[in-house]
Structures are given as structure tokens and as C-alpha cells.
Amino acid sequence: MTSLIDAVSQASLRYAGGIRMKIAVASTGNHVARHFALCERFHIYMVYGGKIMKETDIPNPGLRPAMLPEFLEKQKVNAVICGGLGGRTEELFREKGISTQAGIIGDTRTAALDYLKKLRNEGAIEENINTACIQDELV
């Protein structure tokens, strides 16, 4: 199994001395969807320096599961969290350098925070940066 550090494309996350990333959580309401492709929407968490700085959501465009990795890549997503994920879809995410975390249940924000905690524990992100001036940059 690949570590989270290897799974997350570090080159795409480096920004002004910190880590900038977008986490998409496949959701139904405010809970992680049981299956990625059947979710109502994607809660998007914009992260800088290990902290969620902004939240938004995007309706699931109803594309075939194999098309959703491309859709989320265009949204500049670095990681996807969901309940269930098919093998081919997971492979497509990997090819695009997007990390996946399947088998997750519960509240979407908690899932995103737990993912960030895992990254911190593996040394992939640090929280010792000034985040005061970057809120508008997280798009």
C-alpha cells in the first residue's frame, strides 16, 4: 500500500512555502456518500498549511464514474474522500495524481479533517505558516 505522502502529488501542493490543496468529499447531505459516483454533490475543502480555509460544494454533474476523475481534475482537486469507489475509477484518479480515500463514513468536514490529520502524522504537511493573507488565493 502506498503511503499518503506518496499518493498525494507533492509538486502540485507546494505553494509559497506551504501546502495548498483541495479535498473533494463525495456527499449526500452533510455525510460522506456511500458510493462515489452516486453522490449528490462534492463538498470541496480548500486547505492551506494543513488548515481548512474555505468550503464550497459542487453538484455531481451526473457523469459516468469514469468521467468524474477528469471533472474533479478540472476543479483542481488533489484528494477525494468517499464511502465506496470502483477499481477503475480509483485507477483513473491515480493516473491524474489525485489521492483517494475510500471506506470513509460520517460527516464530510470530519472526514476532511481526519484526512489532514493522517497527512500531518505522515509528515506531509506542517501547520507553522502564516495563513492570514491567503484566503482569496484559495480558488
Short mmCIF file of C-alpha atoms in Angstrom, two decimals:
data_model
loop_
_atom_site.label_atom_id
_atom_site.label_comp_id
_atom_site.label_asym_id
_atom_site.label_seq_id
_atom_site.Cartn_x
_atom_site.Cartn_y
_atom_site.Cartn_z
CA MET A 1 0.00 0.00 0.00
CA THR A 2 1.29 3.43 -0.91
CA SER A 3 1.74 5.94 1.91
CA LEU A 4 -0.36 9.09 1.85
CA ILE A 5 2.78 11.13 1.19
CA ASP A 6 3.42 9.15 -1.99
CA ALA A 7 -0.24 9.19 -3.00
CA VAL A 8 -0.56 12.97 -2.83
CA SER A 9 1.26 14.74 -5.63
CA GLN A 10 3.62 16.94 -3.61
CA ALA A 11 4.64 19.03 -6.62
CA SER A 12 1.06 20.17 -7.13
CA LEU A 13 0.63 21.07 -3.47
CA ARG A 14 3.69 23.27 -2.88
CA TYR A 15 2.76 26.94 -2.82
CA ALA A 16 4.52 29.91 -1.23
CA GLY A 17 6.28 27.87 1.43
CA GLY A 18 3.20 25.92 2.48
CA ILE A 19 0.85 23.31 1.18
CA ARG A 20 -2.20 24.29 -0.79
CA MET A 21 -4.72 21.64 -1.74
CA LYS A 22 -8.36 20.89 -2.45
CA ILE A 23 -10.11 17.92 -0.93
CA ALA A 24 -13.37 16.74 -2.54
CA VAL A 25 -15.68 14.72 -0.31
CA ALA A 26 -18.42 12.84 -2.18
CA SER A 27 -21.52 13.62 -0.15
CA THR A 28 -25.20 13.07 0.40
CA GLY A 29 -26.39 15.88 2.63
CA ASN A 30 -23.54 16.54 5.06
CA HIS A 31 -22.44 12.91 5.17
CA VAL A 32 -19.90 11.02 3.12
CA ALA A 33 -21.75 9.28 0.29
CA ARG A 34 -21.77 5.50 0.36
CA HIS A 35 -20.71 5.39 -3.28
CA PHE A 36 -18.60 7.98 -5.05
CA ALA A 37 -20.46 8.13 -8.38
CA LEU A 38 -23.92 8.23 -6.78
CA CYS A 39 -23.27 11.20 -4.51
CA GLU A 40 -25.50 14.29 -4.61
CA ARG A 41 -22.57 16.69 -4.58
CA PHE A 42 -18.93 17.17 -3.75
CA HIS A 43 -18.04 19.21 -0.68
CA ILE A 44 -14.80 20.96 -1.57
CA TYR A 45 -12.42 21.92 1.25
CA MET A 46 -9.64 24.33 0.31
CA VAL A 47 -6.65 23.79 2.55
CA TYR A 48 -3.54 25.85 3.17
CA GLY A 49 -0.89 24.87 5.67
CA GLY A 50 -2.94 21.97 6.97
CA LYS A 51 -5.99 24.10 7.81
CA ILE A 52 -9.34 24.32 6.04
CA MET A 53 -9.56 27.93 4.88
CA LYS A 54 -12.64 27.81 2.66
CA GLU A 55 -15.53 25.44 1.89
CA THR A 56 -17.80 25.18 -1.11
CA ASP A 57 -19.78 22.49 -2.85
CA ILE A 58 -20.33 21.40 -6.43
CA PRO A 59 -23.35 19.36 -7.57
CA ASN A 60 -22.49 15.97 -9.05
CA PRO A 61 -22.78 16.61 -12.80
CA GLY A 62 -24.18 13.11 -13.28
CA LEU A 63 -21.32 11.91 -15.43
CA ARG A 64 -20.37 8.27 -15.76
CA PRO A 65 -17.99 7.22 -12.96
CA ALA A 66 -15.06 7.11 -15.39
CA MET A 67 -15.70 10.77 -16.34
CA LEU A 68 -15.73 12.13 -12.78
CA PRO A 69 -11.94 11.98 -12.26
CA GLU A 70 -11.50 14.33 -15.22
CA PHE A 71 -14.26 16.60 -13.90
CA LEU A 72 -12.61 16.84 -10.46
CA GLU A 73 -9.17 17.30 -12.01
CA LYS A 74 -10.56 20.38 -13.80
CA GLN A 75 -11.69 21.63 -10.38
CA LYS A 76 -8.01 21.32 -9.27
CA VAL A 77 -8.83 18.69 -6.65
CA ASN A 78 -5.85 16.89 -5.06
CA ALA A 79 -7.68 14.31 -2.96
CA VAL A 80 -11.06 12.54 -2.98
CA ILE A 81 -12.81 11.04 0.04
CA CYS A 82 -15.80 8.70 -0.33
CA GLY A 83 -17.56 5.66 1.04
CA GLY A 84 -17.06 3.33 -1.91
CA LEU A 85 -15.05 3.61 -5.10
CA GLY A 86 -14.70 1.26 -8.06
CA GLY A 87 -11.28 -0.05 -9.00
CA ARG A 88 -11.21 1.51 -12.48
CA THR A 89 -12.24 4.92 -11.14
CA GLU A 90 -9.56 4.70 -8.44
CA GLU A 91 -7.00 3.89 -11.13
CA LEU A 92 -8.09 6.93 -13.18
CA PHE A 93 -7.63 9.16 -10.14
CA ARG A 94 -4.17 7.70 -9.54
CA GLU A 95 -3.20 8.40 -13.17
CA LYS A 96 -4.20 12.04 -12.63
CA GLY A 97 -2.19 12.31 -9.41
CA ILE A 98 -5.31 12.57 -7.23
CA SER A 99 -5.23 10.71 -3.93
CA THR A 100 -8.28 8.65 -2.91
CA GLN A 101 -9.57 7.59 0.50
CA ALA A 102 -12.44 5.09 0.26
CA GLY A 103 -14.30 3.28 3.03
CA ILE A 104 -14.95 6.52 4.92
CA ILE A 105 -18.24 7.20 6.75
CA GLY A 106 -19.62 10.12 8.74
CA ASP A 107 -19.68 13.90 8.48
CA THR A 108 -17.91 15.41 5.45
CA ARG A 109 -15.94 18.05 7.37
CA THR A 110 -14.81 15.49 9.94
CA ALA A 111 -13.68 13.21 7.10
CA ALA A 112 -11.62 16.05 5.59
CA LEU A 113 -10.09 16.91 8.98
CA ASP A 114 -9.25 13.24 9.61
CA TYR A 115 -7.54 13.07 6.21
CA LEU A 116 -5.46 16.15 7.07
CA LYS A 117 -4.56 14.57 10.40
CA LYS A 118 -3.27 11.48 8.56
CA LEU A 119 -1.17 13.68 6.29
CA ARG A 120 0.27 15.52 9.32
CA ASN A 121 1.06 12.22 11.04
CA GLU A 122 2.99 11.10 7.96
CA GLY A 123 4.86 14.40 7.79
CA ALA A 124 3.29 15.52 4.51
CA ILE A 125 2.06 18.87 5.88
CA GLU A 126 3.05 21.34 8.55
CA GLU A 127 0.95 23.98 10.26
CA ASN A 128 3.61 26.55 11.17
CA ILE A 129 2.90 29.06 8.41
CA ASN A 130 1.07 32.38 8.33
CA THR A 131 -2.33 31.85 6.73
CA ALA A 132 -3.67 35.38 7.25
CA CYS A 133 -3.17 36.61 3.67
CA ILE A 134 -4.12 33.63 1.55
CA GLN A 135 -7.89 33.25 1.81
CA ASP A 136 -8.56 34.96 -1.52
CA GLU A 137 -5.89 32.86 -3.23
CA LEU A 138 -7.65 29.58 -2.48
CA VAL A 139 -9.78 29.23 -5.57
#
